[in-house]
Coordinates of N, CA, C and O in Angstrom, one line a residue:
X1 N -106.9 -44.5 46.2 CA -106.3 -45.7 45.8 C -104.9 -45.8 46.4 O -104.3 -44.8 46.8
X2 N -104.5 -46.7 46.5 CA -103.2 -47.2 47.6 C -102.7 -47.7 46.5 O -103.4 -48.1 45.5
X3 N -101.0 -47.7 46.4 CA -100.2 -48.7 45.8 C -98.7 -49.0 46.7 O -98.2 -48.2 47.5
X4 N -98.2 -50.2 46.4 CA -97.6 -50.8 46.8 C -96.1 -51.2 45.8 O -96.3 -51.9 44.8
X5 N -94.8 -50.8 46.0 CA -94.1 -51.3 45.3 C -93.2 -52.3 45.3 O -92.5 -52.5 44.3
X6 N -93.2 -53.1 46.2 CA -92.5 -54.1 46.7 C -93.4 -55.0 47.7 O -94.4 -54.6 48.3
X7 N -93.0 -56.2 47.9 CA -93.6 -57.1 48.7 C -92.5 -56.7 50.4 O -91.3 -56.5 50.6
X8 N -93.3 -56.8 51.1 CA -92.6 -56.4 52.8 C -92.8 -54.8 53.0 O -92.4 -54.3 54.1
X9 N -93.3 -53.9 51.9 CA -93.8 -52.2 52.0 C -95.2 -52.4 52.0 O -95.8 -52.9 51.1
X10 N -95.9 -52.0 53.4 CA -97.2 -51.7 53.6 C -97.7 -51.0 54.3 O -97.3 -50.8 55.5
X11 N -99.1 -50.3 53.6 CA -99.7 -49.3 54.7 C -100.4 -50.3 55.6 O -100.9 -51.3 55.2
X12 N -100.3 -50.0 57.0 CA -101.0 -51.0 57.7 C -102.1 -49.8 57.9 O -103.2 -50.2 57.9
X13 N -101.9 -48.8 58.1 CA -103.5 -48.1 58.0 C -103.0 -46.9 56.6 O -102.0 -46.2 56.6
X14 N -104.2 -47.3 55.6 CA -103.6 -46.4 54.2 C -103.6 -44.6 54.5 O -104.4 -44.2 55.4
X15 N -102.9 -43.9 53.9 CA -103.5 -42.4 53.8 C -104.7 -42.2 53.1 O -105.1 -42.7 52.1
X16 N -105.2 -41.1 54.0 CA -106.7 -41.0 53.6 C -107.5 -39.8 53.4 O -107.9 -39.5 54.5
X17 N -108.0 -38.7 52.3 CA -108.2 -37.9 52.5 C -109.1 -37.4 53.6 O -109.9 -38.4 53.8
X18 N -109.4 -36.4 54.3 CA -110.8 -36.7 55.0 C -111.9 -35.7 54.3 O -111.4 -34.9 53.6
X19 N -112.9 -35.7 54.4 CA -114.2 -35.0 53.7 C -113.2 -32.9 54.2 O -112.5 -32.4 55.0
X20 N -113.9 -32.6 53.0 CA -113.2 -31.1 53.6 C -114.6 -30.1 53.3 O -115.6 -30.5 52.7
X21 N -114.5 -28.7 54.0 CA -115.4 -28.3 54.7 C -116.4 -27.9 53.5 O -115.8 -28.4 52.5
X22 N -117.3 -27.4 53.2 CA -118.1 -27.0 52.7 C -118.0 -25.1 52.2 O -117.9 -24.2 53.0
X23 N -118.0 -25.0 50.9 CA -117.6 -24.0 50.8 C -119.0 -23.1 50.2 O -119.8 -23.7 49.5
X24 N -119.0 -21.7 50.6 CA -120.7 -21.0 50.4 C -119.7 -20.2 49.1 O -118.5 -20.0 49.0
X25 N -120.6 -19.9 48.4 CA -120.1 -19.4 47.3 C -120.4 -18.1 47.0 O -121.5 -17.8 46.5
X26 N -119.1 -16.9 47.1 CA -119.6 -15.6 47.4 C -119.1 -14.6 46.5 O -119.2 -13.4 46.7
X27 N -118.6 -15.3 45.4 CA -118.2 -14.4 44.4 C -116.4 -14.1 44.9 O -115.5 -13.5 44.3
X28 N -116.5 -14.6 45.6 CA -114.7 -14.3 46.0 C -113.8 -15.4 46.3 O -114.3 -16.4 46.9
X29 N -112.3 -15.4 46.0 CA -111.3 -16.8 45.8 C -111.7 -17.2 47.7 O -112.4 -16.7 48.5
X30 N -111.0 -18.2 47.7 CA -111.2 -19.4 49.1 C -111.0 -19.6 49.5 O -111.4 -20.7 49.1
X31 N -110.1 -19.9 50.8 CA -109.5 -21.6 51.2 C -110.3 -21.6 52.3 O -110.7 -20.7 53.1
X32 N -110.3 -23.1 52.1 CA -110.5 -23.6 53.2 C -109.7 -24.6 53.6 O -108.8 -24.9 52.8
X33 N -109.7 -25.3 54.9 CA -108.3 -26.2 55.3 C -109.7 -27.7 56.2 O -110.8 -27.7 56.6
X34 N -108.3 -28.8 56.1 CA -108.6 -29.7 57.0 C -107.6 -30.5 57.7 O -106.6 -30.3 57.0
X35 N -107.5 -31.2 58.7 CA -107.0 -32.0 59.0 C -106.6 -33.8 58.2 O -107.3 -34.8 57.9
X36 N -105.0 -33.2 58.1 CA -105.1 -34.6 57.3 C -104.8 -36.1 58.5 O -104.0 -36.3 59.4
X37 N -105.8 -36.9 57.7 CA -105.6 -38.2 58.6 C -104.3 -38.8 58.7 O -103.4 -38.7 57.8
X38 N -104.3 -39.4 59.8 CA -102.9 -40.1 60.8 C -102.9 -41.8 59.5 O -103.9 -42.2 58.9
X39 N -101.7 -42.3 59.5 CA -101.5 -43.3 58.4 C -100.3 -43.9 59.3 O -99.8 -43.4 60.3
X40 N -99.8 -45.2 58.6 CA -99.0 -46.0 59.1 C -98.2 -47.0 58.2 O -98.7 -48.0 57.8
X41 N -97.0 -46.6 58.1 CA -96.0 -47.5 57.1 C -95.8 -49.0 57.8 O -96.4 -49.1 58.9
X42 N -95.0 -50.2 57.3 CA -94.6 -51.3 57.5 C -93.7 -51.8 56.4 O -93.7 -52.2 55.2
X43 N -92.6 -51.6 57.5 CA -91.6 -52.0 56.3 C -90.8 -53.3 56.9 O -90.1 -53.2 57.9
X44 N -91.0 -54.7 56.2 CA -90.4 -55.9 56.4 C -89.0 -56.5 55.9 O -88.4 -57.5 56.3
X45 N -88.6 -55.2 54.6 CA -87.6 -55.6 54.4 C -86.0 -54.6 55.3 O -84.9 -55.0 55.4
X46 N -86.4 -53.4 55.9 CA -85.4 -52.5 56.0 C -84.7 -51.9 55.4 O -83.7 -51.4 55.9
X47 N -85.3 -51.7 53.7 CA -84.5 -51.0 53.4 C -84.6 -49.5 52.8 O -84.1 -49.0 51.9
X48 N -85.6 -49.0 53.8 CA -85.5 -47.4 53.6 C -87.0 -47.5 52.8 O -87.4 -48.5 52.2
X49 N -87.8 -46.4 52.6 CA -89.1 -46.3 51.5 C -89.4 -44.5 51.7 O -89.1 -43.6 52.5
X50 N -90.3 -44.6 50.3 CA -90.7 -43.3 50.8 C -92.5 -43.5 50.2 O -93.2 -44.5 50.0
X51 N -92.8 -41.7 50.1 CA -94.2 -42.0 50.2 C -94.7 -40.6 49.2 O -94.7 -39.5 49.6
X52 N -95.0 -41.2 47.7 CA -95.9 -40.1 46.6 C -97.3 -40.1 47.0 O -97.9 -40.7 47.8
X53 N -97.7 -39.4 46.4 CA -99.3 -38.7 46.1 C -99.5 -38.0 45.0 O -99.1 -36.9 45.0
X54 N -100.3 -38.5 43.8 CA -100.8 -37.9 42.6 C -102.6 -37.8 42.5 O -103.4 -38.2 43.3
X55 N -102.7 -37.3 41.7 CA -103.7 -37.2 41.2 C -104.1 -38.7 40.2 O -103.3 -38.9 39.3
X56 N -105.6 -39.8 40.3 CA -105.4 -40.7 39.6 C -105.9 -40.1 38.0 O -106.9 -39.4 37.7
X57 N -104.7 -40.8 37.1 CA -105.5 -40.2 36.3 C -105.7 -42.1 35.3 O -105.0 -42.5 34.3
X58 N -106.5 -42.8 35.9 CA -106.9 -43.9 35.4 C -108.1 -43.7 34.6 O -108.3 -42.4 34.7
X59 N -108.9 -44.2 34.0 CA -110.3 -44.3 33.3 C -111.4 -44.4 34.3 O -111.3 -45.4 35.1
X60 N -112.4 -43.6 34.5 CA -113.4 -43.6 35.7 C -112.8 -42.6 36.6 O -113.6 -42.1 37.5
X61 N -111.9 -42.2 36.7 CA -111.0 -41.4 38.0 C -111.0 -40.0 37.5 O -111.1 -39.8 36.3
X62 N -110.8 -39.0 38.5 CA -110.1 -37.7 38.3 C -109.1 -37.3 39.3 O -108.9 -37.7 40.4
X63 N -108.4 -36.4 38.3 CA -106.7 -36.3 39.3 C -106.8 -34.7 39.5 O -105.9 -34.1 40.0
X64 N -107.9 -34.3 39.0 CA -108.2 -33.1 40.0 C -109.6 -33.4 40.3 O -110.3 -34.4 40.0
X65 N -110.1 -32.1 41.1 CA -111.3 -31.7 41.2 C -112.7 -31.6 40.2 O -112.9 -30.4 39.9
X66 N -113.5 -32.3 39.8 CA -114.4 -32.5 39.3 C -115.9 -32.8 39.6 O -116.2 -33.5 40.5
X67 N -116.9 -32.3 38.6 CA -118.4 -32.6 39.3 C -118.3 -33.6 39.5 O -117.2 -34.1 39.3
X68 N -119.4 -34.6 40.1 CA -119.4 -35.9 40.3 C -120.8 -36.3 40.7 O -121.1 -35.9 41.8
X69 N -121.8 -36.9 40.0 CA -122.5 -37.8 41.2 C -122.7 -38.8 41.8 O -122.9 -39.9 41.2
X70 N -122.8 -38.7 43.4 CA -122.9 -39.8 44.0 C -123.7 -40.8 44.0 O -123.3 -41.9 44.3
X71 N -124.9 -40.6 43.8 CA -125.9 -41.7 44.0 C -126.1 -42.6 42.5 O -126.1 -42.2 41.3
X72 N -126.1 -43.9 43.0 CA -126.6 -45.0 42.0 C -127.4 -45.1 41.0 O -127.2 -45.6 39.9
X73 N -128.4 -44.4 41.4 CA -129.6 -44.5 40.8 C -129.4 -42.6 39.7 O -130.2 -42.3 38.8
X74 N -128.3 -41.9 40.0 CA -128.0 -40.8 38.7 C -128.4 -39.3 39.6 O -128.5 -39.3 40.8
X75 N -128.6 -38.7 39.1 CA -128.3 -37.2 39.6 C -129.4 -36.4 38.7 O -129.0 -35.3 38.3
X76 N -130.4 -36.7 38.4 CA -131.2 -35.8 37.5 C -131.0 -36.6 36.2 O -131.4 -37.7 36.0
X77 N -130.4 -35.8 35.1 CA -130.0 -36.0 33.6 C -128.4 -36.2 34.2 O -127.6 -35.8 33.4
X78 N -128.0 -36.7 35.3 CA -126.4 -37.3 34.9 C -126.7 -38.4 36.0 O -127.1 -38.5 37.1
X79 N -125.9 -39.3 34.6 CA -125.5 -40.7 35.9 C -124.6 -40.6 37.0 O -124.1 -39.5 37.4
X80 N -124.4 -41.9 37.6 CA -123.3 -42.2 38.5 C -121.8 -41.4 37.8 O -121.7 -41.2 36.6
X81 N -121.3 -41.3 38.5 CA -119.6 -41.0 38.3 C -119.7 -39.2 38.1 O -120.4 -38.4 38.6
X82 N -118.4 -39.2 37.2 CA -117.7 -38.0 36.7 C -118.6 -37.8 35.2 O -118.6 -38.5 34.2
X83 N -119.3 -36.4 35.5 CA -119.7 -35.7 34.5 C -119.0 -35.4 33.0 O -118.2 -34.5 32.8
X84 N -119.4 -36.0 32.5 CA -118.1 -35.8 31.2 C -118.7 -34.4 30.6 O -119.9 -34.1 30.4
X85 N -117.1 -33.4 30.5 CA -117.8 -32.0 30.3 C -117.7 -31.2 31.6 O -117.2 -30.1 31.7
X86 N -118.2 -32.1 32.7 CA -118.7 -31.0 33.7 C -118.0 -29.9 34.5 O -116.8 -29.8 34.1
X87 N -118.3 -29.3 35.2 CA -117.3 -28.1 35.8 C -116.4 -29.0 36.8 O -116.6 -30.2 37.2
X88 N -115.1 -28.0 36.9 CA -113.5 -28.2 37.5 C -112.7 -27.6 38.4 O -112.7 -26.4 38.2
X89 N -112.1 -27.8 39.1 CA -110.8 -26.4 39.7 C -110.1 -27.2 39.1 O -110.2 -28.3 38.7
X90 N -108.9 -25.9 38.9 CA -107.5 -26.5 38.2 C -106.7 -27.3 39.1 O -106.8 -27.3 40.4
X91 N -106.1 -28.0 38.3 CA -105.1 -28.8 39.2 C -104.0 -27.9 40.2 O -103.5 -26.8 40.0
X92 N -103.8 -28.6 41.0 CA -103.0 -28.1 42.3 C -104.2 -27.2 43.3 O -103.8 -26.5 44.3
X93 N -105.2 -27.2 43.1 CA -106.1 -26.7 44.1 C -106.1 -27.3 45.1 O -107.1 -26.8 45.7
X94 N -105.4 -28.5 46.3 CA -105.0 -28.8 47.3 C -103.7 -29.3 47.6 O -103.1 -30.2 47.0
X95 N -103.5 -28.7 48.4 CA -101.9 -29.2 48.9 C -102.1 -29.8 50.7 O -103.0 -29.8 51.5
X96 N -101.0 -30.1 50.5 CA -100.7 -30.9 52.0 C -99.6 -30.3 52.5 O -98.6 -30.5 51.9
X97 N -99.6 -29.3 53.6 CA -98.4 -28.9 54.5 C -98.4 -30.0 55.8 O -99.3 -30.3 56.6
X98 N -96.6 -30.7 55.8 CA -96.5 -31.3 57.0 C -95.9 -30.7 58.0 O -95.5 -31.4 59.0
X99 N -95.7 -28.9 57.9 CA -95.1 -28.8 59.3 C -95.7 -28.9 60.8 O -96.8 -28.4 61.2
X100 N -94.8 -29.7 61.7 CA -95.4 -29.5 62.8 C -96.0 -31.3 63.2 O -96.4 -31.8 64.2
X101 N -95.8 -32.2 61.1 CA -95.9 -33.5 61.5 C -94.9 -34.4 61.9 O -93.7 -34.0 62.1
X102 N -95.1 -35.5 61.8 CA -93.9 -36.5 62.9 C -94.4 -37.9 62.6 O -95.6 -38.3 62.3
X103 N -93.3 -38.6 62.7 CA -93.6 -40.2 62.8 C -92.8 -40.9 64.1 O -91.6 -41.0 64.3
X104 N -94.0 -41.3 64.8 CA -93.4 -42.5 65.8 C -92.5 -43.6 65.1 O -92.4 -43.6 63.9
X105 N -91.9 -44.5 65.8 CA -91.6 -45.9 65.6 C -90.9 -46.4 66.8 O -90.3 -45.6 67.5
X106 N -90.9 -47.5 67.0 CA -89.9 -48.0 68.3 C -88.9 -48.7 67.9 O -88.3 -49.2 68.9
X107 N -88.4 -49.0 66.8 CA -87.9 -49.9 66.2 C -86.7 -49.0 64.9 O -85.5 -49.2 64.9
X108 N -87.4 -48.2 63.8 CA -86.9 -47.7 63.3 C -86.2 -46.5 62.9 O -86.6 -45.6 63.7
X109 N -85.5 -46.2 62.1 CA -84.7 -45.0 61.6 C -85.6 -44.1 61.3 O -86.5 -44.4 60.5
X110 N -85.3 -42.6 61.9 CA -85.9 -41.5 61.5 C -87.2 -41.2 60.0 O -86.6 -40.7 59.0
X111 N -88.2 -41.3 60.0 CA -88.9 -40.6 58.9 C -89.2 -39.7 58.8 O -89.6 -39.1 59.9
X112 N -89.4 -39.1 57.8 CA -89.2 -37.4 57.4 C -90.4 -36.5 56.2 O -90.4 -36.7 55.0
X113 N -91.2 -35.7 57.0 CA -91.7 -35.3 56.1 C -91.4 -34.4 54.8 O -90.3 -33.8 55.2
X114 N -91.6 -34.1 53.9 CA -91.1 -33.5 53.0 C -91.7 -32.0 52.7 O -91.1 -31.1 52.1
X115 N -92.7 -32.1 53.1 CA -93.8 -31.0 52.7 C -93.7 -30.0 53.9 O -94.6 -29.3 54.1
X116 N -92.7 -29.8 54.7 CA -92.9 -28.8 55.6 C -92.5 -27.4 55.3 O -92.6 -26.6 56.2
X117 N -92.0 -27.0 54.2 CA -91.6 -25.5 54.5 C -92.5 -25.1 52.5 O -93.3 -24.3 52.2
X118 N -92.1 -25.8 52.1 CA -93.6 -26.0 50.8 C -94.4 -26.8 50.6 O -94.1 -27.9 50.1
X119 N -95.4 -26.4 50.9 CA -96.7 -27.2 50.7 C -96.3 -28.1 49.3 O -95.5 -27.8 48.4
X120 N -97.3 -29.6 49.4 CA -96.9 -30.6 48.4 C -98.4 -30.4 47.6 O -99.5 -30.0 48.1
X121 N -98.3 -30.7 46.5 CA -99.4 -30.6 45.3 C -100.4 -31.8 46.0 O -99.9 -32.2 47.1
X122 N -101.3 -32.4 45.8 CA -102.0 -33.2 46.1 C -103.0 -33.9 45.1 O -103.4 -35.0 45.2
X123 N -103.4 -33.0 44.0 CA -104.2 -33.2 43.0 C -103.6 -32.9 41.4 O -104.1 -32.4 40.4
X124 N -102.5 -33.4 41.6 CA -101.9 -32.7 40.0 C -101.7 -34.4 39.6 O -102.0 -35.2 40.5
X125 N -101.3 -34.7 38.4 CA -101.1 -35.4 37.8 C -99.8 -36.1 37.7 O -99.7 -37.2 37.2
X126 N -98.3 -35.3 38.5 CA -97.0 -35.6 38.7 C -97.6 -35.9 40.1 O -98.7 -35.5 40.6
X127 N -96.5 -37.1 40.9 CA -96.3 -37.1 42.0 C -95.5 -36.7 42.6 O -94.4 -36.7 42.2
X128 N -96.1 -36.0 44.2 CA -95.6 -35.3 45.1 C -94.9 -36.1 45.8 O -95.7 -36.9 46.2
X129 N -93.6 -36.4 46.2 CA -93.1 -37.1 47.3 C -93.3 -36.2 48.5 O -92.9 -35.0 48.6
X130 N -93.9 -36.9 49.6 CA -94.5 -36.7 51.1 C -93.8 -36.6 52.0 O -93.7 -35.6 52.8
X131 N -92.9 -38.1 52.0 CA -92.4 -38.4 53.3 C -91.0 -39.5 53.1 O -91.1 -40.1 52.1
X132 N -90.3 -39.7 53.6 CA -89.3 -40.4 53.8 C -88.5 -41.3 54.9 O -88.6 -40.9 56.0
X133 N -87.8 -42.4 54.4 CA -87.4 -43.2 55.4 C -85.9 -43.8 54.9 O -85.9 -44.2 53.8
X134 N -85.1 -43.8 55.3 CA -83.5 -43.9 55.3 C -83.4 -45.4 54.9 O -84.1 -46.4 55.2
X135 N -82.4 -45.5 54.2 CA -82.3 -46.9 53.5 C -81.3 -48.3 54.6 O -80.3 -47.6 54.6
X136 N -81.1 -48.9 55.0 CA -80.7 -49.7 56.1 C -80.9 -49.6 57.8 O -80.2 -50.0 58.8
X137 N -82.2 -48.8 57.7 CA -83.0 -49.1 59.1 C -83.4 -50.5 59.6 O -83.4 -51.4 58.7
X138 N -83.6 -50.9 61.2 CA -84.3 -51.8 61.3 C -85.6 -52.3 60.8 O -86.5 -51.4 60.7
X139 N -85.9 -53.1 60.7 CA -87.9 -53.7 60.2 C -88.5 -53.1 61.3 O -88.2 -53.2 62.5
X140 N -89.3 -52.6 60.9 CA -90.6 -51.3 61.8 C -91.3 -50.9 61.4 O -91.1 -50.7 60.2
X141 N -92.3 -50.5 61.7 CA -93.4 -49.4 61.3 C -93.6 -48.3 61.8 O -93.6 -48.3 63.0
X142 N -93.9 -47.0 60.9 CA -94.0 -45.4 61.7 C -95.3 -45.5 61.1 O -95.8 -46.0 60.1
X143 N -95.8 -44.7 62.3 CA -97.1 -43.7 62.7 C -96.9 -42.0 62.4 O -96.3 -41.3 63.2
X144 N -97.6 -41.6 61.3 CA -97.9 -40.4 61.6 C -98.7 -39.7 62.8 O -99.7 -40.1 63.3
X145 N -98.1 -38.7 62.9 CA -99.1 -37.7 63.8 C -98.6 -36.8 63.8 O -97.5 -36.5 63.5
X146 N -99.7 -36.1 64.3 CA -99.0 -34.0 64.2 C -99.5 -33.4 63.3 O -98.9 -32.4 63.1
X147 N -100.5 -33.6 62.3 CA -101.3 -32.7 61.4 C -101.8 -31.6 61.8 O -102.6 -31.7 62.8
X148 N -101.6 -30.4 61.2 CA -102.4 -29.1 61.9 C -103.7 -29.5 61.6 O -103.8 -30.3 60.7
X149 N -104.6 -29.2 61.9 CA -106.0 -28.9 61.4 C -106.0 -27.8 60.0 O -107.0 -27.7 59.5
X150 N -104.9 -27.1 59.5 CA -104.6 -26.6 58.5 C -104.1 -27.4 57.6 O -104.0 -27.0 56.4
X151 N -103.8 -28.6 57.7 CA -102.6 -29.0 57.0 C -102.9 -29.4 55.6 O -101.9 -29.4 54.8
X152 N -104.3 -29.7 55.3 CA -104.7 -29.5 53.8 C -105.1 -28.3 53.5 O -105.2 -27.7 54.5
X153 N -105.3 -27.7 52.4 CA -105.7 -26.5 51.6 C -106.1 -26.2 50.7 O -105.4 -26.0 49.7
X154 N -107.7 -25.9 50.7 CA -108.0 -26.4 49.5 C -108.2 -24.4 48.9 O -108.3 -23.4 49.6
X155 N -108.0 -24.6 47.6 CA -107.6 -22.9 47.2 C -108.6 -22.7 46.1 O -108.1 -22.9 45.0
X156 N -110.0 -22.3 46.0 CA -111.1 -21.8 44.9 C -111.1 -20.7 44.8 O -111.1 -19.8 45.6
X157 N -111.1 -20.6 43.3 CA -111.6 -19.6 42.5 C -113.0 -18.4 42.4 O -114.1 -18.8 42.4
X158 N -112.7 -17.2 42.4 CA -114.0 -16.4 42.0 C -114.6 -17.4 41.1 O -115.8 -17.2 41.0
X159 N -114.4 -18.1 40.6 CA -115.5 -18.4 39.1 C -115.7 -20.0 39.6 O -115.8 -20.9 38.7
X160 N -115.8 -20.5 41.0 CA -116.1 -22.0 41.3 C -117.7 -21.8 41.0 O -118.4 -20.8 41.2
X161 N -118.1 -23.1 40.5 CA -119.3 -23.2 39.9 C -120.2 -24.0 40.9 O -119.8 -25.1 41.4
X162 N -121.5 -23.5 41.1 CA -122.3 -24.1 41.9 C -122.9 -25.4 41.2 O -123.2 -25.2 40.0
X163 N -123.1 -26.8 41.7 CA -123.4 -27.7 41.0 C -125.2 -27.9 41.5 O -125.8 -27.6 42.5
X164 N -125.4 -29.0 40.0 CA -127.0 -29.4 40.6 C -127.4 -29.9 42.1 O -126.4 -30.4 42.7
X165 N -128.3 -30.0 42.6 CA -128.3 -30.6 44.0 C -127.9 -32.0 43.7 O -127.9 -32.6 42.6
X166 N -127.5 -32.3 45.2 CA -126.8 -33.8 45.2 C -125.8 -34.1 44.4 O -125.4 -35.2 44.4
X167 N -125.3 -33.2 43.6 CA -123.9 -33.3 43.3 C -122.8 -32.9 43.9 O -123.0 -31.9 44.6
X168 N -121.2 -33.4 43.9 CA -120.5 -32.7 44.5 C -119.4 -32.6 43.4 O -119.6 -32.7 42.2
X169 N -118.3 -32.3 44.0 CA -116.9 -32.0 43.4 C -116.0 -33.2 44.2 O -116.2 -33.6 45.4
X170 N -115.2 -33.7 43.4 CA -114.6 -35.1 43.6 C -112.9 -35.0 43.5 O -112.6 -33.8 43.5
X171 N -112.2 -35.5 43.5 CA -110.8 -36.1 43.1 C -110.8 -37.4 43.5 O -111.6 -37.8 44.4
X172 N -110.1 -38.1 43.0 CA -109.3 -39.3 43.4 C -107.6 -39.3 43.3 O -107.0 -38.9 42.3
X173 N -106.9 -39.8 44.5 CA -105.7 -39.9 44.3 C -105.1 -41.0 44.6 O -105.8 -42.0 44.8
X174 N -104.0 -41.1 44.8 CA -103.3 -42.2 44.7 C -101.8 -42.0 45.0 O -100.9 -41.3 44.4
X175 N -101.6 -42.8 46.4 CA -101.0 -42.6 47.5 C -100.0 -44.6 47.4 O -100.4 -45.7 47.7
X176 N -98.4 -43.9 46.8 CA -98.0 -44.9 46.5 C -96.8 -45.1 47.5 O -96.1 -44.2 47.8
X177 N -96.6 -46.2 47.8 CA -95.4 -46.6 48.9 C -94.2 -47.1 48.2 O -94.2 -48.3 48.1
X178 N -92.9 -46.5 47.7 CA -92.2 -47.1 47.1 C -90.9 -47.5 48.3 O -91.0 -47.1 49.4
X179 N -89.8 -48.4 47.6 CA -88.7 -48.6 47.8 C -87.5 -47.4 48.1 O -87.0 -46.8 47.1
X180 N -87.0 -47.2 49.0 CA -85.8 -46.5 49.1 C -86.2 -45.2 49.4 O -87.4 -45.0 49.4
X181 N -84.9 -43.9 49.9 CA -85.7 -43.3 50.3 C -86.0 -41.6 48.9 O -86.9 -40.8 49.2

């Protein structure tokens, strides 16, 4: 989910998680990593913005990691969605490190990532501020780039739970553009 706090603040391409790798389950804790996708601010008023990330915790949503099934038609004995009950990782089981990322622009004042020397929460319920942009810049838009291929992390437990076939594990977040920096 995308949000927007002002009119003239926009993602012209939103942040996006990308699918992360598949994990085999061996009785022992985990990580695995991915590359986080390239995004793009637009800012019409100039006056500086920055950039959160929570966990949604709306009705239908999860703001961590949860069973889930995909298909329309139900999962065996579970419908569509979020398993009510079902197995979990705790929250903060991914973060986002931006060292080593960057924003273009041709037009505006420096943006800055936040997450480079401590990884930022990604799935908790508070929001993480990401990224930043200085308050009386020109009207511009930045481009991220420079994601390690590490730069997500996802962190499982000895006790992650194998789910029924065709189910997976889920989050939803919510990636908000506010005012100032």
């Amino acid at each position: 989910m995308i949000s927007s706090t002002a009119w003239g603040l926009s993602f012209n391409t939103a942040p996006a998680l990308p699918a992360m790798p598949t994990i085999t389950l061996n009785a022992r804790a985990q990580i695995s990593h991915a590359q986080m996708n390239n995004f793009e601010v637009s800012d019409l008023l100039g006056g500086g913005w920055n950039i959160t990330v929570a966990g949604n915790t709306a009705a239908g949503k999860s703001p961590t990691f949860a069973q889930y099934c995909p298909k329309s038609g139900g999962c065996g004995a579970d419908a569509l969605g979020y398993i009510p009950g079902g197995k979990t990782l705790p929250a903060n089981s991914l973060t986002l490190n931006t060292a080593g990322a960057s924003f273009t622009t041709t037009l505006g004042g420096p943006a800055t990532f936040t997450c480079s020397t401590t990884p930022c929460n990604v799935d908790a319920s508070t929001p993480s501020k990401i990224a930043t942009e200085s308050a009386g810049t020109l009207v511009a838009s930045w481009t991220s780039m420079g994601f390690s291929v590490t730069s997500l992390t996802l962190s499982t437990a000895t006790t992650l739970k194998v789910l029924p076939a065709s189910e997976i594990y889920r989050v939803d977040t919510v990636w908000t553009l506010n005012t100032g920096p």
